[in-house]
Amino acid sequence: VLGQPLVLPKHDPVLIVSIYDIAPGARLARHEHPFSRYAYVLQGDLTVEFDGGLQKQYHAGDFIVEAVGTWHFGINTGTQPVRLLVIDLVEAGKPATVLAK
């Protein structure tokens, strides 16, 4: 999304596939990802805002390659839940997401 190279695990890769639902109007906590994360928007409208104010909009049918090591948060800007199919490839025992303190 920001033109960064993909960051793959160097040791013990683990593939994690999840479904995330985000309620209308909900804002996710500010976070970053230490490894590449991919998401497919199954339903809804999502805005992702990065530190510095850059915003990206995604809609049902869009594929997202998330930013690595960059603080951001998502907001459901639509009237229906956002449903994401999320794919993480991380090092075993390492988090896919780090929340801001």
PDB file of N, CA and C in Angstrom:
ATOM      1  N   VAL A   1       0.805  -1.194   0.000  1.00  0.00           N
ATOM      2  CA  VAL A   1       0.000   0.000   0.000  1.00  0.00           C
ATOM      3  C   VAL A   1       0.859   1.273   0.000  1.00  0.00           C
ATOM      4  N   LEU A   2       2.030   1.206   0.613  1.00  0.00           N
ATOM      5  CA  LEU A   2       2.930   2.363   0.651  1.00  0.00           C
ATOM      6  C   LEU A   2       4.152   2.152  -0.226  1.00  0.00           C
ATOM      7  N   GLY A   3       4.134   1.118  -1.070  1.00  0.00           N
ATOM      8  CA  GLY A   3       5.266   0.854  -1.950  1.00  0.00           C
ATOM      9  C   GLY A   3       6.423   0.168  -1.261  1.00  0.00           C
ATOM     10  N   GLN A   4       6.182  -0.410  -0.101  1.00  0.00           N
ATOM     11  CA  GLN A   4       7.241  -1.092   0.641  1.00  0.00           C
ATOM     12  C   GLN A   4       7.482  -2.488   0.081  1.00  0.00           C
ATOM     13  N   PRO A   5       8.692  -3.034   0.293  1.00  0.00           N
ATOM     14  CA  PRO A   5       8.920  -4.425  -0.092  1.00  0.00           C
ATOM     15  C   PRO A   5       8.159  -5.353   0.860  1.00  0.00           C
ATOM     16  N   LEU A   6       7.834  -6.548   0.391  1.00  0.00           N
ATOM     17  CA  LEU A   6       7.195  -7.529   1.262  1.00  0.00           C
ATOM     18  C   LEU A   6       8.201  -7.997   2.300  1.00  0.00           C
ATOM     19  N   VAL A   7       7.745  -8.164   3.543  1.00  0.00           N
ATOM     20  CA  VAL A   7       8.613  -8.610   4.640  1.00  0.00           C
ATOM     21  C   VAL A   7       8.173 -10.014   5.025  1.00  0.00           C
ATOM     22  N   LEU A   8       8.986 -10.996   4.682  1.00  0.00           N
ATOM     23  CA  LEU A   8       8.664 -12.386   4.972  1.00  0.00           C
ATOM     24  C   LEU A   8       9.451 -12.867   6.186  1.00  0.00           C
ATOM     25  N   PRO A   9       8.920 -13.824   6.923  1.00  0.00           N
ATOM     26  CA  PRO A   9       9.636 -14.361   8.086  1.00  0.00           C
ATOM     27  C   PRO A   9      10.952 -15.009   7.667  1.00  0.00           C
ATOM     28  N   LYS A  10      11.971 -14.830   8.495  1.00  0.00           N
ATOM     29  CA  LYS A  10      13.271 -15.437   8.215  1.00  0.00           C
ATOM     30  C   LYS A  10      13.369 -16.832   8.827  1.00  0.00           C
ATOM     31  N   HIS A  11      12.587 -17.078   9.893  1.00  0.00           N
ATOM     32  CA  HIS A  11      12.665 -18.354  10.610  1.00  0.00           C
ATOM     33  C   HIS A  11      11.259 -18.832  10.966  1.00  0.00           C
ATOM     34  N   ASP A  12      11.049 -20.124  10.905  1.00  0.00           N
ATOM     35  CA  ASP A  12       9.823 -20.770  11.378  1.00  0.00           C
ATOM     36  C   ASP A  12       8.552 -20.048  10.929  1.00  0.00           C
ATOM     37  N   PRO A  13       8.294 -19.925   9.625  1.00  0.00           N
ATOM     38  CA  PRO A  13       7.094 -19.225   9.176  1.00  0.00           C
ATOM     39  C   PRO A  13       5.818 -19.975   9.559  1.00  0.00           C
ATOM     40  N   VAL A  14       4.823 -19.197   9.962  1.00  0.00           N
ATOM     41  CA  VAL A  14       3.504 -19.725  10.297  1.00  0.00           C
ATOM     42  C   VAL A  14       2.479 -18.915   9.509  1.00  0.00           C
ATOM     43  N   LEU A  15       1.569 -19.610   8.836  1.00  0.00           N
ATOM     44  CA  LEU A  15       0.509 -18.957   8.077  1.00  0.00           C
ATOM     45  C   LEU A  15      -0.745 -18.914   8.948  1.00  0.00           C
ATOM     46  N   ILE A  16      -1.319 -17.712   9.084  1.00  0.00           N
ATOM     47  CA  ILE A  16      -2.532 -17.521   9.883  1.00  0.00           C
ATOM     48  C   ILE A  16      -3.576 -16.859   8.991  1.00  0.00           C
ATOM     49  N   VAL A  17      -4.742 -17.493   8.883  1.00  0.00           N
ATOM     50  CA  VAL A  17      -5.838 -16.941   8.093  1.00  0.00           C
ATOM     51  C   VAL A  17      -6.997 -16.679   9.049  1.00  0.00           C
ATOM     52  N   SER A  18      -7.539 -15.463   9.010  1.00  0.00           N
ATOM     53  CA  SER A  18      -8.582 -15.051   9.951  1.00  0.00           C
ATOM     54  C   SER A  18      -9.651 -14.255   9.235  1.00  0.00           C
ATOM     55  N   ILE A  19     -10.818 -14.195   9.849  1.00  0.00           N
ATOM     56  CA  ILE A  19     -11.892 -13.311   9.415  1.00  0.00           C
ATOM     57  C   ILE A  19     -12.048 -12.249  10.489  1.00  0.00           C
ATOM     58  N   TYR A  20     -12.079 -10.987  10.091  1.00  0.00           N
ATOM     59  CA  TYR A  20     -12.287  -9.872  11.011  1.00  0.00           C
ATOM     60  C   TYR A  20     -13.561  -9.145  10.623  1.00  0.00           C
ATOM     61  N   ASP A  21     -14.363  -8.844  11.621  1.00  0.00           N
ATOM     62  CA  ASP A  21     -15.568  -8.040  11.429  1.00  0.00           C
ATOM     63  C   ASP A  21     -15.391  -6.728  12.177  1.00  0.00           C
ATOM     64  N   ILE A  22     -15.731  -5.616  11.523  1.00  0.00           N
ATOM     65  CA  ILE A  22     -15.619  -4.287  12.119  1.00  0.00           C
ATOM     66  C   ILE A  22     -16.986  -3.623  12.002  1.00  0.00           C
ATOM     67  N   ALA A  23     -17.568  -3.274  13.128  1.00  0.00           N
ATOM     68  CA  ALA A  23     -18.915  -2.701  13.163  1.00  0.00           C
ATOM     69  C   ALA A  23     -18.953  -1.324  12.487  1.00  0.00           C
ATOM     70  N   PRO A  24     -20.118  -0.941  11.956  1.00  0.00           N
ATOM     71  CA  PRO A  24     -20.248   0.398  11.361  1.00  0.00           C
ATOM     72  C   PRO A  24     -19.855   1.487  12.362  1.00  0.00           C
ATOM     73  N   GLY A  25     -19.020   2.408  11.916  1.00  0.00           N
ATOM     74  CA  GLY A  25     -18.571   3.510  12.762  1.00  0.00           C
ATOM     75  C   GLY A  25     -17.421   3.176  13.682  1.00  0.00           C
ATOM     76  N   ALA A  26     -17.040   1.902  13.804  1.00  0.00           N
ATOM     77  CA  ALA A  26     -15.960   1.503  14.725  1.00  0.00           C
ATOM     78  C   ALA A  26     -14.598   1.933  14.190  1.00  0.00           C
ATOM     79  N   ARG A  27     -13.742   2.282  15.140  1.00  0.00           N
ATOM     80  CA  ARG A  27     -12.354   2.649  14.828  1.00  0.00           C
ATOM     81  C   ARG A  27     -11.436   1.653  15.528  1.00  0.00           C
ATOM     82  N   LEU A  28     -10.530   1.051  14.781  1.00  0.00           N
ATOM     83  CA  LEU A  28      -9.569   0.121  15.358  1.00  0.00           C
ATOM     84  C   LEU A  28      -8.487   0.886  16.103  1.00  0.00           C
ATOM     85  N   ALA A  29      -7.853   0.224  17.054  1.00  0.00           N
ATOM     86  CA  ALA A  29      -6.737   0.825  17.787  1.00  0.00           C
ATOM     87  C   ALA A  29      -5.566   1.072  16.831  1.00  0.00           C
ATOM     88  N   ARG A  30      -4.785   2.092  17.130  1.00  0.00           N
ATOM     89  CA  ARG A  30      -3.575   2.403  16.351  1.00  0.00           C
ATOM     90  C   ARG A  30      -2.605   1.228  16.518  1.00  0.00           C
ATOM     91  N   HIS A  31      -2.055   0.747  15.380  1.00  0.00           N
ATOM     92  CA  HIS A  31      -1.205  -0.438  15.412  1.00  0.00           C
ATOM     93  C   HIS A  31      -0.249  -0.453  14.228  1.00  0.00           C
ATOM     94  N   GLU A  32       0.658  -1.435  14.243  1.00  0.00           N
ATOM     95  CA  GLU A  32       1.561  -1.682  13.119  1.00  0.00           C
ATOM     96  C   GLU A  32       1.739  -3.191  12.965  1.00  0.00           C
ATOM     97  N   HIS A  33       2.320  -3.587  11.837  1.00  0.00           N
ATOM     98  CA  HIS A  33       2.554  -5.003  11.555  1.00  0.00           C
ATOM     99  C   HIS A  33       4.043  -5.227  11.305  1.00  0.00           C
ATOM    100  N   PRO A  34       4.668  -6.201  12.002  1.00  0.00           N
ATOM    101  CA  PRO A  34       6.088  -6.471  11.789  1.00  0.00           C
ATOM    102  C   PRO A  34       6.376  -7.305  10.539  1.00  0.00           C
ATOM    103  N   PHE A  35       5.344  -7.955   9.999  1.00  0.00           N
ATOM    104  CA  PHE A  35       5.478  -8.762   8.788  1.00  0.00           C
ATOM    105  C   PHE A  35       4.388  -8.353   7.817  1.00  0.00           C
ATOM    106  N   SER A  36       4.528  -8.771   6.582  1.00  0.00           N
ATOM    107  CA  SER A  36       3.506  -8.458   5.583  1.00  0.00           C
ATOM    108  C   SER A  36       2.174  -9.088   5.967  1.00  0.00           C
ATOM    109  N   ARG A  37       1.115  -8.335   5.744  1.00  0.00           N
ATOM    110  CA  ARG A  37      -0.256  -8.790   6.000  1.00  0.00           C
ATOM    111  C   ARG A  37      -1.081  -8.450   4.771  1.00  0.00           C
ATOM    112  N   TYR A  38      -1.964  -9.362   4.421  1.00  0.00           N
ATOM    113  CA  TYR A  38      -2.806  -9.181   3.256  1.00  0.00           C
ATOM    114  C   TYR A  38      -4.262  -9.309   3.695  1.00  0.00           C
ATOM    115  N   ALA A  39      -5.130  -8.554   3.066  1.00  0.00           N
ATOM    116  CA  ALA A  39      -6.550  -8.633   3.408  1.00  0.00           C
ATOM    117  C   ALA A  39      -7.393  -8.494   2.152  1.00  0.00           C
ATOM    118  N   TYR A  40      -8.484  -9.235   2.134  1.00  0.00           N
ATOM    119  CA  TYR A  40      -9.467  -9.126   1.066  1.00  0.00           C
ATOM    120  C   TYR A  40     -10.753  -8.628   1.710  1.00  0.00           C
ATOM    121  N   VAL A  41     -11.309  -7.538   1.172  1.00  0.00           N
ATOM    122  CA  VAL A  41     -12.524  -6.951   1.729  1.00  0.00           C
ATOM    123  C   VAL A  41     -13.716  -7.729   1.174  1.00  0.00           C
ATOM    124  N   LEU A  42     -14.317  -8.521   2.038  1.00  0.00           N
ATOM    125  CA  LEU A  42     -15.477  -9.321   1.655  1.00  0.00           C
ATOM    126  C   LEU A  42     -16.750  -8.479   1.623  1.00  0.00           C
ATOM    127  N   GLN A  43     -16.802  -7.470   2.513  1.00  0.00           N
ATOM    128  CA  GLN A  43     -18.018  -6.653   2.650  1.00  0.00           C
ATOM    129  C   GLN A  43     -17.644  -5.326   3.289  1.00  0.00           C
ATOM    130  N   GLY A  44     -18.311  -4.267   2.882  1.00  0.00           N
ATOM    131  CA  GLY A  44     -18.211  -2.987   3.573  1.00  0.00           C
ATOM    132  C   GLY A  44     -17.220  -2.006   2.969  1.00  0.00           C
ATOM    133  N   ASP A  45     -17.068  -0.888   3.708  1.00  0.00           N
ATOM    134  CA  ASP A  45     -16.199   0.227   3.310  1.00  0.00           C
ATOM    135  C   ASP A  45     -15.258   0.543   4.466  1.00  0.00           C
ATOM    136  N   LEU A  46     -13.967   0.522   4.185  1.00  0.00           N
ATOM    137  CA  LEU A  46     -12.941   0.717   5.207  1.00  0.00           C
ATOM    138  C   LEU A  46     -12.012   1.846   4.804  1.00  0.00           C
ATOM    139  N   THR A  47     -11.727   2.738   5.746  1.00  0.00           N
ATOM    140  CA  THR A  47     -10.707   3.762   5.553  1.00  0.00           C
ATOM    141  C   THR A  47      -9.552   3.441   6.487  1.00  0.00           C
ATOM    142  N   VAL A  48      -8.334   3.437   5.960  1.00  0.00           N
ATOM    143  CA  VAL A  48      -7.129   3.237   6.759  1.00  0.00           C
ATOM    144  C   VAL A  48      -6.375   4.555   6.770  1.00  0.00           C
ATOM    145  N   GLU A  49      -6.049   5.037   7.980  1.00  0.00           N
ATOM    146  CA  GLU A  49      -5.311   6.293   8.122  1.00  0.00           C
ATOM    147  C   GLU A  49      -3.955   6.016   8.746  1.00  0.00           C
ATOM    148  N   PHE A  50      -2.914   6.555   8.122  1.00  0.00           N
ATOM    149  CA  PHE A  50      -1.535   6.386   8.570  1.00  0.00           C
ATOM    150  C   PHE A  50      -1.089   7.621   9.331  1.00  0.00           C
ATOM    151  N   ASP A  51      -0.104   7.448  10.221  1.00  0.00           N
ATOM    152  CA  ASP A  51       0.486   8.619  10.873  1.00  0.00           C
ATOM    153  C   ASP A  51       0.915   9.597   9.792  1.00  0.00           C
ATOM    154  N   GLY A  52       0.615  10.867   9.990  1.00  0.00           N
ATOM    155  CA  GLY A  52       0.901  11.878   8.987  1.00  0.00           C
ATOM    156  C   GLY A  52      -0.341  12.264   8.201  1.00  0.00           C
ATOM    157  N   GLY A  53      -1.431  11.457   8.352  1.00  0.00           N
ATOM    158  CA  GLY A  53      -2.702  11.845   7.754  1.00  0.00           C
ATOM    159  C   GLY A  53      -3.072  11.191   6.432  1.00  0.00           C
ATOM    160  N   LEU A  54      -2.153  10.456   5.793  1.00  0.00           N
ATOM    161  CA  LEU A  54      -2.490   9.787   4.539  1.00  0.00           C
ATOM    162  C   LEU A  54      -3.622   8.796   4.780  1.00  0.00           C
ATOM    163  N   GLN A  55      -4.642   8.824   3.929  1.00  0.00           N
ATOM    164  CA  GLN A  55      -5.765   7.903   4.037  1.00  0.00           C
ATOM    165  C   GLN A  55      -5.920   7.094   2.755  1.00  0.00           C
ATOM    166  N   LYS A  56      -6.320   5.847   2.922  1.00  0.00           N
ATOM    167  CA  LYS A  56      -6.626   4.961   1.797  1.00  0.00           C
ATOM    168  C   LYS A  56      -8.014   4.388   2.036  1.00  0.00           C
ATOM    169  N   GLN A  57      -8.829   4.333   0.988  1.00  0.00           N
ATOM    170  CA  GLN A  57     -10.173   3.784   1.097  1.00  0.00           C
ATOM    171  C   GLN A  57     -10.246   2.434   0.381  1.00  0.00           C
ATOM    172  N   TYR A  58     -10.965   1.513   1.006  1.00  0.00           N
ATOM    173  CA  TYR A  58     -11.147   0.172   0.451  1.00  0.00           C
ATOM    174  C   TYR A  58     -12.622  -0.195   0.517  1.00  0.00           C
ATOM    175  N   HIS A  59     -13.045  -0.994  -0.452  1.00  0.00           N
ATOM    176  CA  HIS A  59     -14.446  -1.381  -0.563  1.00  0.00           C
ATOM    177  C   HIS A  59     -14.519  -2.872  -0.879  1.00  0.00           C
ATOM    178  N   ALA A  60     -15.713  -3.439  -0.745  1.00  0.00           N
ATOM    179  CA  ALA A  60     -15.904  -4.856  -1.036  1.00  0.00           C
ATOM    180  C   ALA A  60     -15.275  -5.201  -2.387  1.00  0.00           C
ATOM    181  N   GLY A  61     -14.494  -6.285  -2.397  1.00  0.00           N
ATOM    182  CA  GLY A  61     -13.814  -6.725  -3.606  1.00  0.00           C
ATOM    183  C   GLY A  61     -12.376  -6.254  -3.720  1.00  0.00           C
ATOM    184  N   ASP A  62     -11.952  -5.313  -2.857  1.00  0.00           N
ATOM    185  CA  ASP A  62     -10.571  -4.811  -2.895  1.00  0.00           C
ATOM    186  C   ASP A  62      -9.632  -5.766  -2.156  1.00  0.00           C
ATOM    187  N   PHE A  63      -8.395  -5.855  -2.654  1.00  0.00           N
ATOM    188  CA  PHE A  63      -7.329  -6.613  -2.001  1.00  0.00           C
ATOM    189  C   PHE A  63      -6.340  -5.610  -1.425  1.00  0.00           C
ATOM    190  N   ILE A  64      -5.927  -5.815  -0.179  1.00  0.00           N
ATOM    191  CA  ILE A  64      -5.049  -4.878   0.522  1.00  0.00           C
ATOM    192  C   ILE A  64      -3.733  -5.571   0.857  1.00  0.00           C
ATOM    193  N   VAL A  65      -2.620  -4.934   0.536  1.00  0.00           N
ATOM    194  CA  VAL A  65      -1.312  -5.324   1.055  1.00  0.00           C
ATOM    195  C   VAL A  65      -0.992  -4.274   2.109  1.00  0.00           C
ATOM    196  N   GLU A  66      -1.044  -4.678   3.384  1.00  0.00           N
ATOM    197  CA  GLU A  66      -0.907  -3.701   4.467  1.00  0.00           C
ATOM    198  C   GLU A  66       0.527  -3.201   4.618  1.00  0.00           C
ATOM    199  N   ALA A  67       0.646  -2.034   5.227  1.00  0.00           N
ATOM    200  CA  ALA A  67       1.955  -1.427   5.500  1.00  0.00           C
ATOM    201  C   ALA A  67       2.658  -2.199   6.618  1.00  0.00           C
ATOM    202  N   VAL A  68       3.974  -2.254   6.547  1.00  0.00           N
ATOM    203  CA  VAL A  68       4.798  -2.923   7.555  1.00  0.00           C
ATOM    204  C   VAL A  68       5.566  -1.863   8.336  1.00  0.00           C
ATOM    205  N   GLY A  69       5.546  -1.985   9.688  1.00  0.00           N
ATOM    206  CA  GLY A  69       6.318  -1.079  10.528  1.00  0.00           C
ATOM    207  C   GLY A  69       5.854   0.366  10.463  1.00  0.00           C
ATOM    208  N   THR A  70       4.604   0.590  10.091  1.00  0.00           N
ATOM    209  CA  THR A  70       4.056   1.935   9.959  1.00  0.00           C
ATOM    210  C   THR A  70       2.764   2.006  10.774  1.00  0.00           C
ATOM    211  N   TRP A  71       2.689   2.963  11.684  1.00  0.00           N
ATOM    212  CA  TRP A  71       1.512   3.093  12.545  1.00  0.00           C
ATOM    213  C   TRP A  71       0.308   3.546  11.731  1.00  0.00           C
ATOM    214  N   HIS A  72      -0.825   2.899  11.992  1.00  0.00           N
ATOM    215  CA  HIS A  72      -2.055   3.217  11.279  1.00  0.00           C
ATOM    216  C   HIS A  72      -3.251   2.691  12.066  1.00  0.00           C
ATOM    217  N   PHE A  73      -4.438   3.048  11.616  1.00  0.00           N
ATOM    218  CA  PHE A  73      -5.667   2.499  12.196  1.00  0.00           C
ATOM    219  C   PHE A  73      -6.723   2.468  11.102  1.00  0.00           C
ATOM    220  N   GLY A  74      -7.744   1.645  11.291  1.00  0.00           N
ATOM    221  CA  GLY A  74      -8.829   1.540  10.333  1.00  0.00           C
ATOM    222  C   GLY A  74     -10.128   2.034  10.933  1.00  0.00           C
ATOM    223  N   ILE A  75     -10.998   2.545  10.074  1.00  0.00           N
ATOM    224  CA  ILE A  75     -12.321   3.013  10.478  1.00  0.00           C
ATOM    225  C   ILE A  75     -13.345   2.447   9.492  1.00  0.00           C
ATOM    226  N   ASN A  76     -14.419   1.886  10.026  1.00  0.00           N
ATOM    227  CA  ASN A  76     -15.524   1.464   9.176  1.00  0.00           C
ATOM    228  C   ASN A  76     -16.331   2.713   8.865  1.00  0.00           C
ATOM    229  N   THR A  77     -16.233   3.186   7.647  1.00  0.00           N
ATOM    230  CA  THR A  77     -16.892   4.435   7.242  1.00  0.00           C
ATOM    231  C   THR A  77     -18.242   4.182   6.585  1.00  0.00           C
ATOM    232  N   GLY A  78     -18.670   2.928   6.553  1.00  0.00           N
ATOM    233  CA  GLY A  78     -19.930   2.594   5.899  1.00  0.00           C
ATOM    234  C   GLY A  78     -21.059   2.343   6.877  1.00  0.00           C
ATOM    235  N   THR A  79     -22.160   1.848   6.347  1.00  0.00           N
ATOM    236  CA  THR A  79     -23.352   1.589   7.148  1.00  0.00           C
ATOM    237  C   THR A  79     -23.542   0.109   7.451  1.00  0.00           C
ATOM    238  N   GLN A  80     -22.678  -0.737   6.913  1.00  0.00           N
ATOM    239  CA  GLN A  80     -22.748  -2.162   7.204  1.00  0.00           C
ATOM    240  C   GLN A  80     -21.412  -2.617   7.782  1.00  0.00           C
ATOM    241  N   PRO A  81     -21.385  -3.760   8.452  1.00  0.00           N
ATOM    242  CA  PRO A  81     -20.105  -4.242   8.985  1.00  0.00           C
ATOM    243  C   PRO A  81     -19.082  -4.449   7.868  1.00  0.00           C
ATOM    244  N   VAL A  82     -17.822  -4.184   8.181  1.00  0.00           N
ATOM    245  CA  VAL A  82     -16.722  -4.540   7.283  1.00  0.00           C
ATOM    246  C   VAL A  82     -16.339  -5.970   7.654  1.00  0.00           C
ATOM    247  N   ARG A  83     -16.184  -6.793   6.639  1.00  0.00           N
ATOM    248  CA  ARG A  83     -15.728  -8.172   6.853  1.00  0.00           C
ATOM    249  C   ARG A  83     -14.479  -8.361   6.012  1.00  0.00           C
ATOM    250  N   LEU A  84     -13.374  -8.733   6.685  1.00  0.00           N
ATOM    251  CA  LEU A  84     -12.081  -8.911   6.029  1.00  0.00           C
ATOM    252  C   LEU A  84     -11.610 -10.354   6.153  1.00  0.00           C
ATOM    253  N   LEU A  85     -11.079 -10.889   5.070  1.00  0.00           N
ATOM    254  CA  LEU A  85     -10.334 -12.143   5.102  1.00  0.00           C
ATOM    255  C   LEU A  85      -8.869 -11.722   5.194  1.00  0.00           C
ATOM    256  N   VAL A  86      -8.213 -12.055   6.313  1.00  0.00           N
ATOM    257  CA  VAL A  86      -6.851 -11.578   6.575  1.00  0.00           C
ATOM    258  C   VAL A  86      -5.875 -12.751   6.542  1.00  0.00           C
ATOM    259  N   ILE A  87      -4.745 -12.542   5.862  1.00  0.00           N
ATOM    260  CA  ILE A  87      -3.710 -13.564   5.744  1.00  0.00           C
ATOM    261  C   ILE A  87      -2.398 -12.995   6.285  1.00  0.00           C
ATOM    262  N   ASP A  88      -1.879 -13.651   7.323  1.00  0.00           N
ATOM    263  CA  ASP A  88      -0.597 -13.259   7.921  1.00  0.00           C
ATOM    264  C   ASP A  88       0.400 -14.393   7.739  1.00  0.00           C
ATOM    265  N   LEU A  89       1.649 -14.048   7.461  1.00  0.00           N
ATOM    266  CA  LEU A  89       2.747 -15.008   7.446  1.00  0.00           C
ATOM    267  C   LEU A  89       3.781 -14.444   8.407  1.00  0.00           C
ATOM    268  N   VAL A  90       3.869 -15.042   9.600  1.00  0.00           N
ATOM    269  CA  VAL A  90       4.700 -14.504  10.680  1.00  0.00           C
ATOM    270  C   VAL A  90       5.723 -15.546  11.129  1.00  0.00           C
ATOM    271  N   GLU A  91       6.696 -15.106  11.913  1.00  0.00           N
ATOM    272  CA  GLU A  91       7.600 -16.046  12.556  1.00  0.00           C
ATOM    273  C   GLU A  91       6.865 -16.663  13.748  1.00  0.00           C
ATOM    274  N   ALA A  92       7.034 -17.957  13.926  1.00  0.00           N
ATOM    275  CA  ALA A  92       6.380 -18.666  15.033  1.00  0.00           C
ATOM    276  C   ALA A  92       6.636 -17.933  16.351  1.00  0.00           C
ATOM    277  N   GLY A  93       5.573 -17.705  17.111  1.00  0.00           N
ATOM    278  CA  GLY A  93       5.695 -17.052  18.405  1.00  0.00           C
ATOM    279  C   GLY A  93       5.734 -15.530  18.352  1.00  0.00           C
ATOM    280  N   LYS A  94       5.765 -14.951  17.155  1.00  0.00           N
ATOM    281  CA  LYS A  94       5.791 -13.489  17.016  1.00  0.00           C
ATOM    282  C   LYS A  94       4.388 -12.984  16.667  1.00  0.00           C
ATOM    283  N   PRO A  95       4.075 -11.772  17.097  1.00  0.00           N
ATOM    284  CA  PRO A  95       2.736 -11.235  16.810  1.00  0.00           C
ATOM    285  C   PRO A  95       2.597 -10.757  15.356  1.00  0.00           C
ATOM    286  N   ALA A  96       1.374 -10.821  14.856  1.00  0.00           N
ATOM    287  CA  ALA A  96       1.074 -10.291  13.541  1.00  0.00           C
ATOM    288  C   ALA A  96       0.773  -8.785  13.629  1.00  0.00           C
ATOM    289  N   THR A  97       0.357  -8.343  14.818  1.00  0.00           N
ATOM    290  CA  THR A  97      -0.015  -6.948  15.035  1.00  0.00           C
ATOM    291  C   THR A  97       0.555  -6.482  16.371  1.00  0.00           C
ATOM    292  N   VAL A  98       1.074  -5.258  16.389  1.00  0.00           N
ATOM    293  CA  VAL A  98       1.573  -4.641  17.614  1.00  0.00           C
ATOM    294  C   VAL A  98       0.741  -3.392  17.862  1.00  0.00           C
ATOM    295  N   LEU A  99       0.085  -3.334  19.028  1.00  0.00           N
ATOM    296  CA  LEU A  99      -0.732  -2.178  19.376  1.00  0.00           C
ATOM    297  C   LEU A  99       0.127  -1.048  19.927  1.00  0.00           C
ATOM    298  N   ALA A 100      -0.230   0.188  19.608  1.00  0.00           N
ATOM    299  CA  ALA A 100       0.471   1.357  20.144  1.00  0.00           C
ATOM    300  C   ALA A 100       0.189   1.436  21.643  1.00  0.00           C
ATOM    301  N   LYS A 101       1.149   1.952  22.386  1.00  0.00           N
ATOM    302  CA  LYS A 101       0.991   2.071  23.846  1.00  0.00           C
ATOM    303  C   LYS A 101       0.450   3.420  24.224  1.00  0.00           C
TER     304      LYS A 101
END
